[in-house]
DNA sequence: TAATGTACATACTAAAAAGTTACTAATGTT
DNA sequence: AACATTAGTAACTTTTTAGTATGTACATTA
């Protein structure tokens, strides 16, 4: 999800542009639990490919929602954590989540 | 944004699938103010094409977030309104919106 | 008689997002 | 020497989403 150069029409538009995309919400949500390494994220976000994980993390980083810390070791070690701005989004995701939970229970979705 | 048949991985995933897409958030948000006709929506959602407006409204309708009421008149008249489920999303959008507002002000985005 | 208004539909194209497959670096371990 | 480990990359294809351009119905109004 590219969001540079595009015209932002309103706050809602801007907000959705920053958290849109197939995996951003899930990534932010699991990072709510604390710092995670790349491989841990990969296991947590079931179904994501390394390409999409890296790509999405880079977008989140550029967007200052996630912080990336590289350890100069071999084998490599990279840790990801929410930034302050990223943490501010958690209540919002939580609200969507509880709405979704409700909906899924009502609709009996497996 | 198609979301049938796909695997839903968690509540967050499900939630984002239901409100994802370029215009859904904005449409729900303007409908918060009350019932709107097709043409009014078109004017409210600046930049949307009739194709995308219709398509998105149909998705929202199929998803039971928006209700569509057709008057059998000529020229045609169709009204759109939030359903109960749709209204339940408003606080959530409001939260994203206020986060976005904050961000935009901090970053001095026009 | 022709234009106007309204809510679309249809066919097609372009752009964006996501997926697939294969590959790398450098050290420690067997 | 071969192998495992970790966090990715690169090139390419497919799928999905969005945009463009044009057309339709039909009562009312000019």
Coordinates of C-alpha atoms (C1' of nucleotides) in Angstrom, one line a residue:
Chain A
X1 CA 0.0 0.0 0.0
X2 CA 1.6 3.2 -1.2
X3 CA 0.4 6.3 0.3
X4 CA 2.9 9.0 -0.8
X5 CA 2.0 11.7 -3.2
X6 CA -1.7 10.7 -3.1
X7 CA -4.2 13.3 -2.1
X8 CA -5.6 12.8 1.3
X9 CA -9.2 13.9 1.4
X10 CA -9.9 13.9 5.1
X11 CA -8.7 12.5 8.4
X12 CA -10.6 9.3 8.0
X13 CA -8.9 8.9 4.6
X14 CA -5.5 9.6 6.0
X15 CA -6.0 7.1 8.9
X16 CA -7.1 4.3 6.6
X17 CA -4.2 5.0 4.3
X18 CA -1.8 4.5 7.2
X19 CA -3.1 1.3 8.5
X20 CA -4.5 -0.2 5.2
X21 CA -3.0 -3.2 3.6
X22 CA -3.4 -6.9 4.2
X23 CA -1.2 -7.4 7.2
X24 CA -0.6 -4.1 9.0
X25 CA -3.3 -4.5 11.5
X26 CA -2.3 -8.0 12.5
X27 CA 1.4 -7.0 12.8
X28 CA 0.6 -4.1 15.0
X29 CA -1.7 -6.2 17.1
X30 CA 0.9 -9.0 17.8
X31 CA 3.5 -6.4 18.6
X32 CA 1.2 -5.1 21.2
X33 CA 2.5 -8.0 23.3
X34 CA 6.1 -6.7 23.2
X35 CA 9.2 -6.9 21.2
X36 CA 9.4 -9.7 18.6
X37 CA 12.1 -10.9 16.3
X38 CA 11.5 -11.3 12.5
X39 CA 11.1 -15.1 12.8
X40 CA 8.7 -14.8 15.7
X41 CA 6.6 -12.3 13.7
X42 CA 6.7 -14.7 10.8
X43 CA 5.3 -17.5 12.9
X44 CA 2.7 -15.2 14.5
X45 CA 1.3 -13.9 11.3
X46 CA 0.2 -17.2 9.8
X47 CA 0.2 -17.2 6.0
X48 CA 2.5 -14.2 5.4
X49 CA 5.5 -14.7 3.0
X50 CA 8.9 -13.3 3.9
X51 CA 8.6 -10.8 1.1
X52 CA 5.3 -9.4 2.4
X53 CA 6.5 -9.5 6.0
X54 CA 9.6 -7.5 5.2
X55 CA 7.8 -5.2 2.9
X56 CA 5.1 -4.4 5.4
X57 CA 7.6 -4.0 8.2
X58 CA 9.5 -1.5 6.2
X59 CA 6.4 0.5 5.5
X60 CA 5.5 0.5 9.1
X61 CA 9.0 1.6 10.0
X62 CA 9.0 4.4 7.4
X63 CA 5.6 5.4 8.8
X64 CA 7.0 5.4 12.3
X65 CA 4.6 3.0 13.7
X66 CA 7.2 0.3 14.3
X67 CA 10.8 0.4 15.4
X68 CA 13.5 -1.8 14.0
X69 CA 16.6 -2.8 15.9
X70 CA 19.4 -4.6 14.2
X71 CA 22.0 -6.6 16.2
X72 CA 25.2 -7.0 14.3
X73 CA 25.5 -10.8 15.0
X74 CA 25.7 -13.9 12.9
X75 CA 23.2 -15.4 12.5
X76 CA 21.4 -12.1 12.2
X77 CA 19.0 -10.8 14.8
X78 CA 16.5 -8.1 14.3
X79 CA 13.8 -7.0 16.7
X80 CA 10.6 -5.1 16.1
X81 CA 8.6 -3.1 18.5
X82 CA 5.8 -0.6 18.4
X83 CA 6.8 3.1 18.6
X84 CA 4.8 5.5 20.7
X85 CA 2.7 6.5 17.7
X86 CA 2.1 2.8 17.0
X87 CA 1.0 2.2 20.5
X88 CA -1.5 4.9 20.2
X89 CA -3.2 2.8 17.5
X90 CA -3.7 -0.1 19.8
X91 CA -7.0 1.0 21.4
X92 CA -8.4 1.6 18.0
X93 CA -7.4 -1.9 16.8
X94 CA -8.8 -3.3 20.0
X95 CA -12.1 -1.7 19.3
X96 CA -12.3 -3.1 15.8
X97 CA -11.3 -6.4 17.1
X98 CA -14.1 -6.6 19.6
X99 CA -16.6 -5.5 17.0
X100 CA -15.3 -8.2 14.8
X101 CA -15.4 -10.8 17.6
X102 CA -19.0 -10.0 18.2
X103 CA -19.8 -10.2 14.5
X104 CA -18.1 -13.5 14.1
X105 CA -19.8 -15.0 17.1
X106 CA -23.2 -13.8 15.9
X107 CA -22.6 -15.1 12.4
X108 CA -21.0 -18.4 13.7
X109 CA -17.9 -18.1 11.6
X110 CA -15.3 -20.7 12.3
Chain B
X1 CA -12.1 -5.8 -1.8
X2 CA -13.4 -9.3 -2.0
X3 CA -13.4 -11.2 1.2
X4 CA -15.4 -14.3 0.6
X5 CA -13.9 -17.7 0.7
X6 CA -10.6 -16.3 2.1
X7 CA -9.3 -17.6 5.3
X8 CA -9.8 -15.4 8.3
X9 CA -6.9 -15.7 10.6
X10 CA -8.1 -13.8 13.6
X11 CA -10.6 -11.1 14.8
X12 CA -8.3 -8.3 13.7
X13 CA -8.0 -9.9 10.3
X14 CA -11.7 -10.2 10.0
X15 CA -12.3 -6.7 11.1
X16 CA -9.9 -5.2 8.6
X17 CA -11.3 -7.3 5.8
X18 CA -14.8 -5.9 6.4
X19 CA -13.7 -2.2 6.4
X20 CA -10.8 -2.4 4.0
X21 CA -10.8 -0.8 0.6
X22 CA -10.2 2.7 -0.6
X23 CA -13.6 4.2 0.2
X24 CA -15.4 2.2 2.8
X25 CA -14.3 4.2 5.8
X26 CA -15.1 7.5 4.2
X27 CA -18.6 6.3 3.1
X28 CA -19.5 5.0 6.5
X29 CA -18.2 8.2 8.1
X30 CA -20.4 10.5 6.0
X31 CA -23.4 8.3 6.5
X32 CA -22.9 8.9 10.2
X33 CA -24.7 12.2 9.6
X34 CA -27.8 10.5 8.4
X35 CA -29.5 9.2 5.3
X36 CA -28.0 10.3 2.0
X37 CA -28.9 9.8 -1.6
X38 CA -26.6 8.4 -4.2
X39 CA -25.8 11.8 -5.7
X40 CA -25.2 13.3 -2.3
X41 CA -22.8 10.6 -1.4
X42 CA -21.1 11.2 -4.7
X43 CA -20.5 14.8 -3.9
X44 CA -19.5 14.0 -0.4
X45 CA -16.8 11.5 -1.3
X46 CA -14.7 13.7 -3.5
X47 CA -12.8 11.9 -6.2
X48 CA -14.9 8.8 -6.3
X49 CA -16.2 7.6 -9.6
X50 CA -19.7 6.3 -10.0
X51 CA -18.4 2.9 -10.7
X52 CA -16.5 2.7 -7.4
X53 CA -19.3 4.3 -5.5
X54 CA -21.8 1.8 -6.7
X55 CA -19.5 -1.1 -6.2
X56 CA -18.5 -0.1 -2.7
X57 CA -22.0 0.6 -1.7
X58 CA -23.0 -2.9 -2.9
X59 CA -20.3 -4.4 -0.9
X60 CA -21.3 -2.5 2.2
X61 CA -24.9 -3.6 1.6
X62 CA -24.0 -7.2 1.1
X63 CA -22.0 -6.9 4.3
X64 CA -25.0 -5.4 6.1
X65 CA -23.2 -2.2 7.1
X66 CA -25.3 0.0 4.9
X67 CA -29.0 -0.2 4.0
X68 CA -30.2 0.7 0.5
X69 CA -33.8 2.0 -0.1
X70 CA -35.1 2.3 -3.6
X71 CA -38.0 4.6 -4.4
X72 CA -39.8 3.6 -7.6
X73 CA -39.8 7.0 -9.1
X74 CA -38.5 8.6 -12.2
X75 CA -35.9 10.0 -12.1
X76 CA -34.7 7.4 -9.7
X77 CA -34.2 7.9 -6.1
X78 CA -32.1 5.7 -3.8
X79 CA -31.2 6.4 -0.2
X80 CA -28.4 5.0 1.8
X81 CA -28.2 4.7 5.5
X82 CA -26.1 2.9 8.1
X83 CA -27.5 -0.3 9.6
X84 CA -27.2 -1.0 13.3
X85 CA -24.1 -3.0 12.7
X86 CA -22.7 -0.1 10.6
X87 CA -23.4 2.3 13.3
X88 CA -21.5 0.2 15.7
X89 CA -18.4 0.9 13.7
X90 CA -18.7 4.7 14.1
X91 CA -16.9 5.0 17.4
X92 CA -14.1 3.0 16.0
X93 CA -13.8 5.2 12.9
X94 CA -14.0 8.2 15.2
X95 CA -11.0 6.9 17.1
X96 CA -9.0 6.4 14.0
X97 CA -10.0 9.8 12.8
X98 CA -8.9 11.5 15.9
X99 CA -5.6 9.7 15.8
X100 CA -5.2 10.7 12.2
X101 CA -6.1 14.3 13.0
X102 CA -3.4 14.5 15.6
X103 CA -0.9 13.0 13.3
X104 CA -1.6 15.3 10.5
X105 CA -1.4 18.3 12.7
X106 CA 1.8 17.2 14.2
X107 CA 3.2 16.5 10.8
X108 CA 1.8 19.7 9.3
X109 CA 0.1 18.0 6.4
X110 CA -2.1 20.2 4.3
Chain C
dT1 C1' -38.8 17.4 -30.1
dA2 C1' -34.9 17.7 -27.6
dA3 C1' -32.7 18.3 -23.5
dT4 C1' -32.5 17.3 -18.3
dG5 C1' -32.0 14.6 -14.1
dT6 C1' -30.9 10.4 -11.5
dA7 C1' -28.8 6.1 -10.5
dC8 C1' -26.7 3.3 -12.2
dA9 C1' -24.4 -0.8 -15.9
dT10 C1' -20.9 -2.6 -19.1
dA11 C1' -16.6 -3.4 -21.3
dC12 C1' -12.2 -2.5 -21.2
dT13 C1' -7.6 -0.8 -19.4
dA14 C1' -4.2 0.4 -16.0
dA15 C1' -2.2 0.3 -11.7
dA16 C1' -1.3 -1.6 -7.3
dA17 C1' -0.8 -5.2 -4.2
dA18 C1' 0.4 -9.8 -3.3
dG19 C1' 2.4 -14.3 -4.4
dT20 C1' 6.2 -17.7 -6.1
dT21 C1' 10.6 -19.4 -6.4
dA22 C1' 15.1 -19.4 -5.8
dC23 C1' 19.1 -17.4 -3.6
dT24 C1' 22.6 -15.0 -0.2
dA25 C1' 25.9 -13.9 3.9
dA26 C1' 28.8 -15.3 7.7
dT27 C1' 29.6 -17.9 11.7
dG28 C1' 29.3 -22.0 14.6
dT29 C1' 28.6 -26.9 14.9
dT30 C1' 29.1 -31.7 13.5
Chain D
dA1 C1' 33.9 -30.1 4.4
dA2 C1' 29.0 -30.0 4.8
dC3 C1' 25.1 -28.2 7.3
dA4 C1' 22.2 -25.3 10.2
dT5 C1' 20.7 -20.8 11.5
dT6 C1' 18.5 -16.0 10.6
dA7 C1' 16.8 -12.3 8.2
dG8 C1' 16.2 -11.1 4.6
dT9 C1' 16.7 -10.0 -1.5
dA10 C1' 15.7 -10.3 -6.4
dA11 C1' 13.2 -11.2 -10.4
dC12 C1' 9.1 -12.4 -12.1
dT13 C1' 4.0 -13.6 -12.3
dT14 C1' -0.7 -13.5 -10.8
dT15 C1' -4.5 -11.5 -8.6
dT16 C1' -7.0 -7.8 -7.1
dT17 C1' -8.5 -3.2 -7.1
dA18 C1' -9.4 1.0 -9.3
dG19 C1' -10.1 4.0 -13.3
dT20 C1' -12.0 5.4 -18.1
dA21 C1' -15.3 6.0 -21.4
dT22 C1' -19.7 5.3 -23.0
dG23 C1' -24.5 3.9 -22.6
dT24 C1' -29.5 3.2 -20.5
dA25 C1' -34.4 4.2 -18.8
dC26 C1' -38.1 7.2 -18.5
dA27 C1' -41.0 11.1 -16.8
dT28 C1' -40.7 16.0 -16.8
dT29 C1' -39.6 20.4 -18.6
dA30 C1' -38.2 23.8 -22.1

